[in-house]
Short mmCIF file of C-alpha atoms and ligand atoms in Angstrom, two decimals:
data_model
loop_
_atom_site.label_atom_id
_atom_site.label_comp_id
_atom_site.label_asym_id
_atom_site.label_seq_id
_atom_site.Cartn_x
_atom_site.Cartn_y
_atom_site.Cartn_z
CA MET A 10 0.00 0.00 0.00
CA LEU A 11 1.16 3.43 -0.89
CA VAL A 12 -0.14 6.31 1.16
CA LEU A 13 -0.79 9.61 -0.57
CA GLU A 14 -1.48 12.54 1.65
CA TYR A 15 -3.24 15.82 0.96
CA LYS A 16 -4.02 18.75 3.14
CA VAL A 17 -7.76 19.32 3.46
CA LYS A 18 -9.23 22.73 2.86
CA GLY A 19 -12.78 23.34 3.96
CA LYS A 20 -15.01 25.55 6.08
CA GLN A 21 -14.93 25.66 9.86
CA GLN A 22 -18.20 23.81 10.03
CA GLN A 23 -16.77 21.05 7.84
CA TYR A 24 -13.81 20.66 10.17
CA ARG A 25 -16.25 20.34 13.06
CA ALA A 26 -18.03 17.62 11.09
CA ILE A 27 -14.71 15.79 10.64
CA ASP A 28 -14.09 16.10 14.39
CA GLU A 29 -17.48 14.60 14.99
CA ALA A 30 -16.70 11.62 12.73
CA ILE A 31 -13.37 11.15 14.51
CA LYS A 32 -15.14 11.19 17.85
CA THR A 33 -17.62 8.60 16.68
CA THR A 34 -14.78 6.35 15.53
CA GLN A 35 -13.24 6.52 18.98
CA PHE A 36 -16.61 5.80 20.58
CA ILE A 37 -17.10 2.68 18.46
CA ARG A 38 -13.56 1.49 19.03
CA ASN A 39 -13.80 1.87 22.79
CA LYS A 40 -17.25 0.28 22.90
CA ALA A 41 -15.83 -2.69 21.02
CA ILE A 42 -12.97 -3.03 23.50
CA ARG A 43 -15.46 -2.91 26.37
CA TYR A 44 -17.61 -5.51 24.60
CA TRP A 45 -14.59 -7.81 24.31
CA MET A 46 -13.62 -7.26 27.96
CA ASP A 47 -17.11 -7.94 29.28
CA ALA A 48 -17.83 -10.94 27.11
CA PRO A 49 -18.35 -14.18 29.05
CA LYS A 50 -15.44 -16.66 28.84
CA GLU A 51 -17.27 -19.18 26.69
CA MET A 52 -18.08 -16.55 24.08
CA LYS A 53 -15.52 -16.09 21.34
CA VAL A 54 -15.11 -12.46 20.40
CA ASP A 55 -13.19 -12.28 17.14
CA LYS A 56 -12.96 -9.85 14.28
CA ILE A 57 -16.31 -10.95 12.84
CA ALA A 58 -18.08 -10.72 16.18
CA LEU A 59 -16.82 -7.18 16.55
CA ASN A 60 -18.01 -6.37 13.08
CA ASN A 61 -21.48 -7.59 13.98
CA TYR A 62 -21.29 -5.53 17.11
CA SER A 63 -20.74 -2.40 15.03
CA THR A 64 -24.06 -3.15 13.32
CA ALA A 65 -25.73 -3.41 16.71
CA LEU A 66 -24.27 -0.07 17.73
CA ARG A 67 -25.69 1.49 14.59
CA LYS A 68 -29.14 0.42 15.65
CA GLU A 69 -28.67 1.76 19.13
CA PHE A 70 -27.06 5.13 18.49
CA ARG A 71 -28.17 7.65 15.97
CA PHE A 72 -24.75 9.32 15.68
CA VAL A 73 -23.14 5.96 14.94
CA LYS A 74 -25.66 5.33 12.21
CA ASP A 75 -24.76 8.68 10.67
CA LEU A 76 -21.24 7.45 10.02
CA ASN A 77 -20.74 5.32 6.91
CA SER A 78 -21.16 1.63 7.76
CA MET A 79 -17.74 0.60 6.44
CA ALA A 80 -16.16 3.39 8.46
CA CYS A 81 -17.85 1.90 11.51
CA GLN A 82 -16.32 -1.44 10.63
CA SER A 83 -12.90 0.20 10.34
CA ALA A 84 -13.37 1.44 13.88
CA THR A 85 -14.08 -2.03 15.26
CA GLU A 86 -11.16 -3.34 13.22
CA ARG A 87 -8.95 -0.93 15.11
CA ALA A 88 -10.19 -2.45 18.33
CA TRP A 89 -9.48 -5.86 16.90
CA LEU A 90 -5.94 -4.81 15.93
CA SER A 91 -5.08 -3.90 19.49
CA ILE A 92 -6.72 -7.05 20.86
CA ALA A 93 -4.87 -9.22 18.34
CA ARG A 94 -1.60 -7.49 19.16
CA PHE A 95 -2.17 -8.27 22.83
CA TYR A 96 -2.90 -11.94 22.03
CA ASP A 97 0.22 -12.17 19.87
CA ASN A 98 2.39 -10.71 22.61
CA CYS A 99 1.01 -13.24 25.08
CA LYS A 100 1.50 -16.11 22.67
CA SER A 101 5.07 -15.18 21.80
CA LYS A 102 5.78 -14.62 25.52
CA LYS A 103 7.12 -11.16 24.85
CA PRO A 104 9.03 -9.97 27.92
CA GLY A 105 7.55 -7.11 29.93
CA LYS A 106 4.15 -5.59 29.38
CA LYS A 107 1.86 -7.39 26.99
CA GLY A 108 -0.06 -4.28 25.97
CA PHE A 109 -3.53 -5.03 27.26
CA PRO A 110 -5.91 -3.01 25.05
CA ARG A 111 -6.65 0.38 26.51
CA PHE A 112 -9.42 2.86 25.95
CA GLN A 113 -8.41 5.59 23.59
CA LYS A 114 -8.86 9.23 24.50
CA ASP A 115 -6.91 11.00 21.81
CA ASN A 116 -8.04 9.49 18.54
CA ARG A 117 -7.29 11.77 15.63
CA SER A 118 -8.56 9.96 12.61
CA VAL A 119 -11.51 8.39 10.89
CA GLU A 120 -11.12 5.81 8.18
CA TYR A 121 -13.42 5.13 5.26
CA LYS A 122 -12.97 2.15 2.99
CA THR A 123 -14.38 1.98 -0.50
CA SER A 124 -17.69 3.72 0.15
CA GLY A 125 -18.92 6.88 1.79
CA TRP A 126 -16.84 9.15 -0.41
CA SER A 127 -16.45 10.11 -4.03
CA LEU A 128 -13.60 11.80 -5.83
CA HIS A 129 -14.26 14.65 -8.19
CA PRO A 130 -13.46 13.31 -11.68
CA THR A 131 -11.10 16.12 -12.59
CA LYS A 132 -10.57 18.55 -9.76
CA ARG A 133 -8.79 17.65 -6.56
CA ARG A 134 -11.85 17.44 -4.44
CA ILE A 135 -13.47 14.76 -2.41
CA THR A 136 -17.02 14.53 -1.14
CA PHE A 137 -17.99 12.54 1.90
CA THR A 138 -21.46 11.23 1.33
CA ASP A 139 -22.54 9.83 4.69
CA LYS A 140 -24.72 11.67 7.19
CA LYS A 141 -21.84 13.23 9.10
CA ASP A 142 -22.24 16.18 6.72
CA ILE A 143 -18.57 16.75 5.95
CA GLY A 144 -19.49 17.40 2.33
CA GLU A 145 -17.04 18.45 -0.36
CA VAL A 146 -13.53 19.58 0.61
CA LYS A 147 -10.53 20.66 -1.43
CA LEU A 148 -7.31 18.63 -1.44
CA LEU A 149 -3.98 20.46 -1.47
CA GLY A 150 -0.79 18.63 -2.28
CA LYS A 151 1.49 17.57 -5.06
CA TRP A 152 0.65 13.91 -5.26
CA GLU A 153 -1.52 13.00 -8.20
CA ILE A 154 -4.30 10.85 -6.87
CA HIS A 155 -5.93 10.95 -10.31
CA THR A 156 -3.10 8.91 -11.78
CA TYR A 157 -4.45 5.87 -9.93
CA PRO A 158 -7.71 4.17 -10.86
CA VAL A 159 -10.36 4.70 -8.18
CA LYS A 160 -10.67 0.96 -7.64
CA PHE A 161 -7.04 0.95 -6.45
CA ILE A 162 -7.97 3.21 -3.53
CA LYS A 163 -8.67 0.91 -0.61
CA ARG A 164 -8.93 3.35 2.25
CA VAL A 165 -9.51 7.04 2.75
CA ARG A 166 -8.54 8.42 6.08
CA LEU A 167 -9.13 11.85 7.54
CA VAL A 168 -6.50 12.82 10.08
CA ARG A 169 -6.34 15.77 12.45
CA LYS A 170 -2.80 17.04 12.90
CA ALA A 171 -1.13 20.00 14.55
CA ASP A 172 -1.47 22.20 11.51
CA GLY A 173 -4.84 21.16 10.21
CA TYR A 174 -6.69 18.28 8.61
CA TYR A 175 -5.27 15.80 6.16
CA CYS A 176 -6.75 13.27 3.82
CA GLN A 177 -4.74 10.11 3.24
CA PHE A 178 -5.41 7.65 0.47
CA ALA A 179 -4.12 4.12 0.81
CA VAL A 180 -3.53 2.99 -2.74
CA ASP A 181 -2.93 -0.63 -3.55
CA ILE A 182 -0.05 -0.45 -5.98
CA GLU A 183 1.01 -4.07 -5.70
CA GLY A 184 -0.82 -4.38 -9.01
CA LYS A 185 1.83 -2.12 -10.49
CA HIS A 186 4.50 -4.72 -10.08
CA GLU A 187 8.06 -3.62 -9.62
CA SER A 188 10.77 -6.17 -9.21
CA ARG A 189 14.12 -6.44 -7.54
CA THR A 190 17.05 -5.27 -9.61
CA ALA A 191 19.82 -7.41 -8.06
CA ASP A 192 20.33 -10.41 -5.80
CA GLY A 193 22.91 -9.03 -3.41
CA GLU A 194 23.38 -9.99 0.23
CA LEU A 195 23.85 -7.24 2.75
CA GLY A 196 24.56 -6.92 6.45
CA LEU A 197 23.71 -3.69 8.25
CA ASP A 198 25.24 -2.41 11.45
CA VAL A 199 23.73 0.50 13.33
CA GLY A 200 26.39 2.77 14.67
CA LEU A 201 26.62 6.04 16.46
CA GLU A 202 28.75 7.62 13.81
CA PHE A 203 26.62 6.64 10.82
CA PHE A 204 22.99 5.83 10.15
CA TYR A 205 24.27 2.42 9.23
CA SER A 206 27.39 0.75 7.87
CA ASP A 207 27.03 -2.16 5.51
CA SER A 208 29.04 -5.27 4.78
CA ASN A 209 30.23 -3.82 1.46
CA GLY A 210 32.02 -1.05 3.32
CA HIS A 211 29.48 1.67 2.60
CA HIS A 212 28.64 4.13 5.37
CA GLU A 213 25.25 5.80 5.23
CA GLU A 214 25.49 9.24 6.80
CA ASN A 215 23.21 10.29 9.63
CA PRO A 216 20.65 12.77 8.44
CA ARG A 217 21.82 16.13 9.68
CA PHE A 218 18.40 17.71 9.41
CA LEU A 219 17.35 15.82 12.49
CA ARG A 220 20.13 17.22 14.64
CA LYS A 221 19.36 20.71 13.48
CA ALA A 222 15.64 20.25 13.91
CA GLU A 223 16.14 18.90 17.40
CA LYS A 224 17.66 22.14 18.55
CA ALA A 225 14.81 24.14 17.07
CA ILE A 226 12.27 21.86 18.70
CA LYS A 227 13.84 22.18 22.12
CA GLN A 228 13.84 25.94 21.80
CA ALA A 229 10.20 25.97 20.72
CA GLN A 230 9.36 23.79 23.68
CA ARG A 231 11.00 26.16 26.14
CA GLN A 232 8.99 29.02 24.64
CA ILE A 233 5.76 27.33 25.66
CA TYR A 234 6.61 27.40 29.33
CA LYS A 235 7.67 31.04 29.20
CA LYS A 236 4.14 32.05 28.23
CA GLU A 237 1.40 32.36 30.76
CA LYS A 238 -0.91 29.39 31.12
CA GLY A 239 -4.25 29.56 29.36
CA LYS A 240 -3.27 32.61 27.35
CA ASN A 241 -3.35 32.99 23.59
CA ASN A 242 0.40 33.33 23.27
CA ARG A 243 0.90 30.02 24.96
CA ARG A 244 -1.47 28.39 22.54
CA LYS A 245 0.45 29.90 19.66
CA ALA A 246 3.76 28.70 21.08
CA ARG A 247 2.29 25.24 21.44
CA ARG A 248 1.22 25.24 17.85
CA ARG A 249 4.66 26.34 16.66
CA TYR A 250 6.20 23.52 18.65
CA ALA A 251 3.78 20.95 17.27
CA LYS A 252 4.38 22.10 13.72
CA LYS A 253 8.11 21.71 14.07
CA HIS A 254 7.62 18.26 15.45
CA LEU A 255 5.43 17.30 12.58
CA ARG A 256 7.93 18.47 10.04
CA VAL A 257 10.70 16.37 11.53
CA ASN A 258 8.45 13.33 11.69
CA ARG A 259 7.71 13.67 8.01
CA GLN A 260 11.34 14.09 7.06
CA ARG A 261 12.33 11.16 9.21
CA ASN A 262 9.72 8.96 7.63
CA GLU A 263 10.68 9.90 4.10
CA HIS A 264 14.35 9.33 4.82
CA ALA A 265 13.73 5.87 6.31
CA LEU A 266 11.43 4.92 3.47
CA ARG A 267 13.88 5.96 0.76
CA LEU A 268 16.79 4.04 2.28
CA ALA A 269 14.80 0.90 3.03
CA ARG A 270 13.48 0.83 -0.50
CA CYS A 271 16.99 1.06 -2.02
CA VAL A 272 18.32 -1.66 0.25
CA CYS A 273 15.52 -4.13 -0.47
CA LYS A 274 15.42 -3.43 -4.17
CA ALA A 275 19.04 -4.45 -4.69
CA ASN A 276 19.33 -7.37 -2.29
CA ALA A 277 17.93 -10.87 -1.89
CA LEU A 278 19.11 -11.11 1.71
CA VAL A 279 19.29 -8.27 4.22
CA ALA A 280 20.48 -8.82 7.76
CA TYR A 281 20.38 -6.40 10.63
CA GLU A 282 20.90 -6.49 14.37
CA ASN A 283 17.90 -7.26 16.44
CA LEU A 284 18.48 -4.34 18.75
CA ASN A 285 16.23 -3.85 21.66
CA VAL A 286 15.58 -0.24 20.79
CA LYS A 287 13.38 0.28 23.82
CA GLY A 288 16.15 -0.92 26.08
CA MET A 289 18.69 1.23 24.34
CA VAL A 290 16.69 4.40 24.55
CA LYS A 291 16.79 4.02 28.30
CA ASN A 292 20.54 4.29 28.10
CA HIS A 293 20.86 8.04 28.11
CA ARG A 294 24.09 8.35 26.22
CA LEU A 295 22.74 6.47 23.26
CA ALA A 296 19.23 7.82 23.43
CA LYS A 297 19.78 10.79 21.20
CA SER A 298 21.38 8.98 18.34
CA ILE A 299 18.99 6.07 18.50
CA ASN A 300 16.03 8.38 18.29
CA ASP A 301 17.79 10.42 15.69
CA VAL A 302 18.52 7.67 13.30
CA ALA A 303 14.91 6.60 13.51
CA TRP A 304 16.05 3.05 13.43
CA SER A 305 12.75 1.45 14.26
CA LEU A 306 11.03 3.36 11.51
CA PHE A 307 13.66 2.18 9.06
CA ARG A 308 13.11 -1.35 10.24
CA ARG A 309 9.40 -1.17 9.59
CA TRP A 310 9.97 0.07 6.07
CA LEU A 311 12.49 -2.71 5.54
CA GLU A 312 9.74 -5.18 6.36
CA TYR A 313 7.40 -3.46 3.98
CA PHE A 314 9.75 -3.39 1.04
CA ALA A 315 11.00 -6.89 1.79
CA ARG A 316 7.51 -8.08 1.10
CA LYS A 317 7.25 -6.02 -1.99
CA PHE A 318 10.57 -7.04 -3.53
CA ASN A 319 10.55 -10.55 -2.16
CA THR A 320 13.70 -9.93 -0.16
CA THR A 321 14.53 -12.02 2.88
CA VAL A 322 15.07 -9.75 5.86
CA VAL A 323 16.40 -11.27 9.06
CA ALA A 324 17.22 -9.79 12.41
CA VAL A 325 20.15 -11.49 14.13
CA ASN A 326 21.32 -11.44 17.69
CA PRO A 327 23.99 -8.70 17.82
CA ARG A 328 26.02 -10.36 20.55
CA MET A 329 29.78 -10.25 19.86
CA THR A 330 29.28 -8.97 16.32
CA SER A 331 31.55 -6.02 16.93
CA GLN A 332 34.23 -7.97 18.85
CA LYS A 333 34.58 -10.94 16.56
CA CYS A 334 36.92 -10.91 13.57
CA SER A 335 34.79 -11.36 10.45
CA ASP A 336 37.67 -13.10 8.71
CA CYS A 337 39.03 -15.66 11.16
CA GLY A 338 36.49 -15.62 13.99
CA ALA A 339 38.96 -14.60 16.71
CA ILE A 340 37.69 -12.29 19.44
CA VAL A 341 39.35 -8.90 19.27
CA LYS A 342 38.30 -6.85 22.30
CA LYS A 343 37.64 -3.19 21.65
CA SER A 344 35.96 -0.33 23.47
CA LEU A 345 33.33 1.93 21.94
CA SER A 346 35.98 4.47 21.05
CA THR A 347 38.13 2.07 19.03
CA ARG A 348 37.10 2.75 15.46
CA THR A 349 39.16 0.14 13.61
CA HIS A 350 39.13 -3.61 13.85
CA LYS A 351 42.68 -4.97 13.64
CA CYS A 352 43.21 -8.70 13.93
CA ASN A 353 46.37 -10.80 14.11
CA CYS A 354 45.20 -12.65 11.01
CA GLY A 355 45.87 -9.50 9.02
CA CYS A 356 42.27 -8.43 8.74
CA GLU A 357 41.85 -4.69 9.09
CA LEU A 358 38.43 -3.09 8.73
CA GLN A 359 36.45 -0.13 9.95
CA ARG A 360 34.79 -1.33 13.13
CA ASP A 361 31.18 -1.13 11.92
CA VAL A 362 31.95 -2.75 8.59
CA ASN A 363 33.49 -5.69 10.44
CA ALA A 364 30.32 -5.94 12.51
CA ALA A 365 28.12 -5.72 9.42
CA ILE A 366 29.98 -8.63 7.82
CA ASN A 367 29.51 -10.66 11.01
CA ILE A 368 25.82 -9.87 10.96
CA LEU A 369 25.53 -11.00 7.36
CA ASN A 370 27.44 -14.20 8.15
CA LEU A 371 25.08 -14.97 11.02
CA ALA A 372 22.10 -14.51 8.75
CA ARG A 373 23.63 -16.79 6.12
CA GLN A 374 24.30 -19.46 8.71
CA ALA A 375 20.76 -19.19 9.98
CA ARG A 376 19.35 -19.36 6.48
CA ASP A 377 21.44 -22.39 5.53
CA GLY A 378 20.75 -24.15 8.80
CA GLN A 379 17.07 -23.39 8.92
CA SER A 380 15.99 -26.52 7.11
CA ARG A 381 17.88 -28.68 9.60
CA SER A 382 17.02 -27.00 12.86
CA ASN A 383 15.27 -23.96 14.15
CA ALA A 384 18.24 -21.65 14.26
CA THR A 385 18.71 -19.87 17.53
CA GLY A 386 19.31 -16.18 17.66
CA LEU A 387 17.26 -15.71 14.55
CA VAL A 388 14.13 -13.67 14.63
CA THR A 389 11.99 -13.65 11.56
CA SER A 390 10.04 -10.58 10.95
CA THR A 391 6.31 -10.53 11.35
CA LEU A 392 5.17 -7.06 10.42
CA VAL A 393 3.23 -6.89 7.22
CA GLY A 394 1.32 -4.44 5.06
CA GLU A 395 -1.89 -3.56 6.80
CA SER A 396 -0.46 -3.29 10.27
CA LEU A 397 2.42 -1.30 8.89
CA LEU A 398 0.04 1.23 7.50
CA GLU A 399 -1.51 1.41 10.93
CA GLN A 400 1.85 1.86 12.60
CA VAL A 401 3.26 4.37 10.20
CA THR A 402 0.22 6.49 10.60
CA ARG A 403 0.50 6.19 14.32
CA LYS A 404 4.05 7.46 13.99
CA ASN A 405 2.83 10.33 11.87
CA VAL A 406 0.32 11.51 14.36
CA GLU A 407 2.64 11.13 17.28
CA SER A 408 3.42 14.82 17.32
CA PRO A 409 2.00 16.58 20.35
CA CYS A 410 -1.62 17.50 20.49
CA LEU A 411 -2.88 21.06 20.51
ZN1 ZN B 507 41.13 -12.33 12.24
#
């Protein structure tokens, strides 16, 4: 799925109507969670049961009925997503919190599927046809939604962000098949110095815009607290801060997407370290760079493009990958500040490149041994299309609320 995003231009009363639809979505989602929680043990509440429940809610509440029926289903599907995620975490015995579904208070979007809206045949305008009375709004942006047949548009989502309302189209472009251009094998090592270093000796620079933006964001944040509470100026400062945040999130996403696409398009096997990013962010010294490099975002896009280009992406256990010699296997102790790997066998490599080669070797071993045994230290990726869309959007709306 490709997501095309436009800014929405409408009248105040139309924005209020969008807010109302967003509120209804949250209501349905939370009702569905409650329904699942309260269901007797012997009753199986699955995706279909929740779907049926949305029909029941439509009979009960007028304002639910006003929302397009497929949009109501989308709302219960959201509930199902968080329930399913919880079940998966329990099943895979994920350490720590299992993420028991919670009631949402800050929903910012409503999602239509293939009905409840119609695109203007020539102009960039969309009309929402259900009884929420959003009506026709203008779409501002450079993407050309008209270049895709309407039947390719699977979802239309209205999102409230810091600087206004946006309309996102999820377009199914898998039909437009694009194939991999090469069958390379690549190991990636996340460093502090670079965004990543690969097993071919290439270093991908850290995006500087993030460092710069970070400073600006911090400054904007301080401004908020200098203004008096509840006053207009404070609200304005808040908005400035949120806008800056939003901009960085977009840049970060685009950067991760672009890189992940290149990597998957040229390689049949991609290996990376299965870093516990959550654990690492706790480590203060590393926190900045880990957040900066947006590693987890990159990882998600890797999964996405892996599926698209039929690339095998594996996460390997990073233990010893930086200490081991990628040539002879000897352990060469080094501290974080040692930048070169120098082994008695004559192997001399930049530290991260040595690690990247080790990572690739681990992945190869795992791949070759997989038929014989269930390789240890190998984690196969599970994220796929639909949930990715969900997650990426969540990332997008993560910027602070107004
Ligand atoms: Zn060696």
